[in-house]
Amino acid sequence: MNPPKLTNQQKERLKRLEPALKEAALAGDLERAKSLVIDIQNVLRPTGHETRLMQSKNRLYETAMNSGQLDFAIQGFIGVKQKTHKQTRVNLEATTLLAICYLRKSDIDNAEPLISEVLKNDKVISSTKRREEFRKLVIERFDEEGTLFALKSENKETLDEDEVQNEAGLIVATRGEDEIFKALGLSIPDYAVNILFRIDDFSKKQLPSAERKKLPSPQEEINREKVGRTIFASVKRVLYNSLCDSKSEIYQTWFNNGMKVVLDKKYVSTAVITALGGLGIGIKALAISVVALIIKFGIEVYCERFKPKNLMELR
């Protein structure tokens, strides 16, 4: 039985709470997101609006995932899947995000059945064009997540901000964008490239043949320049806010004083090293190439071109 229509009072409260939750999620403010979801639950649960509540819970657990609280996120997404019908968008999104959680734990065996479930679902997104676009973007996301988190290692190189930025500056002065992406790809160990191939190959095998032919083959995906682009795209999820949040020190310095001051203060190399270190990644050549690309693009272009997409924004 469908729940009753929302009352005007419910609509008014949700008009305030749901955008606030989205804002908290984008800012990575997990504690505020938790508090807001409790408020949203108090609005929706008494009248049985569970599906809409689960949408908010997906956003909460995605925030937890992005905050590194993977076990909390996994249990949350499992709960959402259990409480929603398989042929709903909220269930599809929970399944996708749950797969990403497992990829972030480098648990590909648990991720693959979920990847298959997501990519074989023909019912939730009825438009062929929109379904193919969703699948394309989701496969790219699976590739990015699996490859980046495969780089986590206890054997990290020591990364010095001055050294990384100085070497990045030399690369910017002598190489073009494509060459830097290739250098980034070449910095990725073979085992991580093999994981990229495994994830991409498995994902694309879930698609109908005609749809699969529209996408690059797994062999093309492990071209070293393409690998570099995949890694750079994945790093943005942990780096974007520190560079592009208008309230961040780096952004404020760039906005008020220009890129030269940002570079003089070694802000970019510090942000990259901190972000990679937080993931347990310490590959010097990777850090140098990422810093070089950000310098090459500049803060403004980077922030416009590489803003991460929230999965629920693909609706």
XYZ file of C-alpha atoms in Angstrom:
315
model
C 0.000 0.000 0.000
C 1.308 3.418 -0.949
C 1.872 5.949 1.837
C -0.428 8.988 2.073
C 0.497 12.271 0.461
C 2.907 14.379 2.441
C 1.276 17.049 4.545
C 2.193 20.682 4.043
C 4.042 20.596 7.343
C 6.114 17.618 6.202
C 6.865 19.312 2.895
C 8.030 22.459 4.630
C 10.359 20.575 6.965
C 11.788 18.465 4.137
C 12.277 21.588 2.044
C 14.776 22.674 4.677
C 16.208 19.340 5.821
C 16.931 17.569 2.530
C 18.989 20.395 0.949
C 20.848 20.745 4.251
C 21.688 17.036 4.115
C 22.948 17.372 0.558
C 25.108 20.304 1.628
C 26.500 18.360 4.605
C 27.275 15.409 2.342
C 29.124 17.586 -0.164
C 31.111 19.125 2.684
C 31.899 15.695 4.117
C 30.309 16.614 7.446
C 29.295 13.157 8.639
C 28.094 14.150 12.108
C 25.779 16.813 10.718
C 24.542 14.358 8.095
C 23.687 11.849 10.834
C 21.775 14.488 12.785
C 19.834 15.617 9.721
C 18.882 12.064 8.763
C 17.442 11.531 12.248
C 15.314 14.650 11.726
C 14.243 13.471 8.263
C 13.397 10.054 9.687
C 11.185 11.681 12.308
C 9.327 13.460 9.510
C 8.903 10.529 7.117
C 8.711 7.317 9.120
C 5.451 8.020 11.007
C 3.588 8.179 7.682
C 5.421 5.260 6.075
C 7.453 7.198 3.505
C 10.280 4.670 3.709
C 11.561 4.937 0.133
C 12.129 8.664 0.431
C 13.774 8.129 3.803
C 16.088 5.532 2.259
C 17.188 8.118 -0.314
C 18.420 10.277 2.541
C 20.051 7.291 4.197
C 21.918 6.520 0.979
C 23.300 10.039 1.085
C 24.314 9.564 4.724
C 26.093 6.283 4.074
C 27.815 7.699 1.005
C 29.125 10.475 3.254
C 30.356 7.831 5.690
C 32.033 5.965 2.843
C 33.786 9.123 1.710
C 34.865 9.756 5.307
C 36.566 6.366 5.417
C 33.985 4.739 7.703
C 33.519 1.794 5.384
C 32.109 -0.729 7.852
C 29.396 1.713 8.945
C 28.617 2.489 5.300
C 28.493 -1.186 4.315
C 26.028 -2.052 7.062
C 23.956 0.971 6.106
C 23.753 0.129 2.416
C 22.906 -3.489 3.223
C 20.056 -2.172 5.373
C 18.784 0.078 2.575
C 18.862 -2.845 0.139
C 16.862 -4.963 2.565
C 14.228 -2.264 3.083
C 13.675 -1.301 -0.560
C 12.353 -3.126 -3.596
C 15.017 -4.396 -5.960
C 13.465 -2.571 -8.901
C 13.766 0.923 -7.410
C 16.343 3.601 -8.063
C 17.221 3.890 -4.383
C 18.013 0.155 -4.266
C 20.118 0.413 -7.426
C 22.073 3.305 -5.921
C 22.586 1.473 -2.629
C 23.863 -1.568 -4.523
C 26.260 0.568 -6.562
C 27.616 2.316 -3.483
C 27.932 -0.965 -1.604
C 30.036 -2.324 -4.476
C 32.234 0.779 -4.245
C 32.680 0.210 -0.505
C 34.012 -3.269 -1.183
C 36.287 -1.950 -3.945
C 37.678 0.546 -1.445
C 38.449 -2.383 0.827
C 40.083 -4.140 -2.167
C 37.497 -6.893 -1.678
C 36.775 -7.556 -5.330
C 35.189 -10.946 -4.668
C 32.368 -9.301 -2.694
C 32.150 -6.376 -5.110
C 31.684 -8.405 -8.292
C 28.210 -9.881 -7.568
C 26.991 -6.375 -6.728
C 28.557 -4.937 -9.886
C 26.764 -7.622 -11.863
C 23.464 -6.845 -10.139
C 23.799 -3.147 -10.982
C 24.818 -3.578 -14.606
C 22.310 -6.295 -15.464
C 19.347 -4.324 -14.155
C 17.232 -3.272 -17.142
C 14.119 -2.303 -15.211
C 14.951 0.644 -12.954
C 16.075 3.053 -15.681
C 13.567 2.531 -18.482
C 15.137 4.907 -21.011
C 17.773 3.040 -23.023
C 19.845 6.183 -23.530
C 19.832 7.140 -19.850
C 20.478 3.555 -18.757
C 23.509 3.274 -21.041
C 24.844 6.603 -19.798
C 24.385 5.513 -16.177
C 26.181 2.236 -16.819
C 29.048 3.960 -18.608
C 29.585 6.366 -15.714
C 29.232 3.619 -13.117
C 31.818 1.419 -14.853
C 34.206 4.374 -14.940
C 33.602 4.840 -11.219
C 34.213 1.153 -10.484
C 37.472 1.347 -12.464
C 38.597 4.462 -10.605
C 37.773 3.176 -7.143
C 39.255 -0.269 -7.607
C 42.495 1.004 -9.088
C 43.093 3.822 -6.610
C 42.493 1.720 -3.524
C 44.663 -1.075 -4.928
C 47.571 1.347 -4.473
C 47.228 1.343 -0.704
C 50.381 -0.091 0.827
C 52.327 -0.120 4.059
C 55.545 0.360 2.068
C 55.231 4.049 1.310
C 57.938 6.290 -0.084
C 58.761 9.425 1.891
C 57.159 12.387 0.154
C 58.623 15.854 0.670
C 56.479 18.851 -0.330
C 59.385 20.887 -1.719
C 60.827 18.008 -3.703
C 57.471 16.939 -5.123
C 56.540 20.454 -6.195
C 59.961 21.227 -7.664
C 59.937 18.073 -9.763
C 56.347 18.738 -10.776
C 57.362 22.220 -11.910
C 60.042 20.762 -14.170
C 57.513 18.395 -15.716
C 55.036 21.217 -16.338
C 57.752 23.207 -18.109
C 58.831 20.371 -20.393
C 55.813 18.139 -21.066
C 52.329 18.445 -22.473
C 49.132 17.303 -20.786
C 48.984 13.916 -22.548
C 52.605 13.198 -21.658
C 51.971 13.955 -17.991
C 48.949 11.661 -17.949
C 51.111 8.937 -19.486
C 53.804 9.520 -16.853
C 51.121 9.217 -14.187
C 49.963 5.947 -15.720
C 53.518 4.638 -15.832
C 53.869 5.342 -12.096
C 51.136 2.804 -11.329
C 52.448 -0.671 -10.412
C 51.494 -3.567 -12.672
C 49.418 -5.261 -9.974
C 47.119 -2.223 -9.777
C 46.809 -2.108 -13.566
C 45.860 -5.789 -13.490
C 43.111 -4.989 -10.982
C 41.863 -2.227 -13.281
C 41.735 -4.740 -16.137
C 39.892 -7.285 -13.990
C 37.247 -4.805 -12.828
C 36.736 -3.248 -16.254
C 36.616 -6.600 -18.030
C 34.170 -8.082 -15.513
C 31.945 -4.987 -15.593
C 31.702 -4.816 -19.361
C 30.953 -8.527 -19.630
C 27.729 -7.856 -17.715
C 26.446 -5.656 -20.544
C 24.604 -6.707 -23.692
C 26.966 -7.163 -26.625
C 25.688 -4.135 -28.549
C 26.135 -1.872 -25.535
C 29.562 -3.300 -24.734
C 30.813 -2.481 -28.239
C 30.129 1.223 -27.658
C 32.671 1.343 -24.810
C 36.475 1.128 -24.869
C 37.744 -2.427 -24.497
C 39.500 -3.474 -21.276
C 42.739 -3.604 -23.287
C 42.284 0.061 -24.220
C 41.630 0.954 -20.584
C 45.091 -0.244 -19.540
C 46.895 1.966 -22.036
C 49.188 3.882 -19.693
C 47.871 7.326 -20.626
C 44.323 6.097 -20.014
C 45.417 4.583 -16.688
C 46.814 7.984 -15.744
C 43.508 9.652 -16.546
C 41.640 7.033 -14.499
C 43.870 7.593 -11.471
C 43.680 11.384 -11.757
C 39.886 11.164 -11.908
C 39.819 8.956 -8.821
C 42.107 11.192 -6.754
C 39.708 14.114 -7.156
C 37.283 12.478 -4.714
C 39.717 12.914 -1.839
C 41.379 16.085 -3.078
C 38.629 18.286 -4.456
C 37.357 19.924 -1.273
C 40.796 20.935 -0.018
C 41.531 22.682 -3.323
C 38.116 23.857 -4.445
C 35.983 24.541 -1.381
C 35.589 28.315 -1.481
C 36.193 28.401 2.284
C 39.440 26.416 2.139
C 42.753 28.136 2.764
C 44.115 27.068 -0.614
C 41.141 28.392 -2.554
C 41.077 31.637 -0.607
C 44.799 32.146 -1.206
C 44.396 31.498 -4.924
C 41.314 33.709 -5.184
C 42.874 36.636 -3.345
C 46.534 36.355 -4.321
C 46.827 34.173 -7.410
C 48.495 30.891 -8.279
C 52.045 32.097 -7.649
C 51.397 32.525 -3.933
C 49.702 29.107 -3.799
C 52.824 27.569 -5.325
C 55.185 29.577 -3.127
C 53.438 28.177 -0.062
C 53.588 24.613 -1.488
C 49.851 24.291 -0.933
C 49.211 22.003 -3.897
C 51.940 19.499 -3.118
C 50.951 19.507 0.561
C 47.293 18.857 -0.311
C 48.158 16.017 -2.695
C 50.599 14.352 -0.291
C 48.080 14.646 2.559
C 45.251 13.215 0.453
C 47.319 10.297 -0.801
C 48.752 9.674 2.656
C 45.246 9.483 4.059
C 44.588 6.655 1.617
C 47.798 4.868 2.529
C 49.375 5.687 -0.835
C 52.994 6.795 -0.961
C 54.186 6.658 -4.575
C 56.433 9.601 -5.299
C 56.107 9.538 -9.089
C 52.322 9.439 -8.766
C 52.274 12.442 -6.428
C 54.587 14.408 -8.722
C 52.409 13.768 -11.779
C 49.185 14.673 -9.952
C 50.709 17.929 -8.689
C 52.047 18.679 -12.180
C 48.615 18.246 -13.736
C 46.934 20.502 -11.175
C 49.565 23.179 -11.782
C 49.158 22.692 -15.534
C 45.393 23.157 -15.364
C 45.394 25.842 -12.677
C 43.012 25.920 -9.723
C 40.092 27.477 -11.599
C 40.127 25.006 -14.499
C 40.757 22.044 -12.202
C 37.830 22.946 -9.959
C 35.464 23.404 -12.897
C 36.585 20.396 -14.919
C 37.126 17.786 -12.229
C 34.294 18.313 -9.778
C 33.284 14.845 -8.521
C 29.785 13.682 -9.373
C 27.638 12.380 -6.568
C 26.009 9.133 -7.652
C 22.561 10.448 -6.800
C 23.121 13.436 -9.068
C 23.012 11.051 -12.042
C 19.227 10.781 -11.714
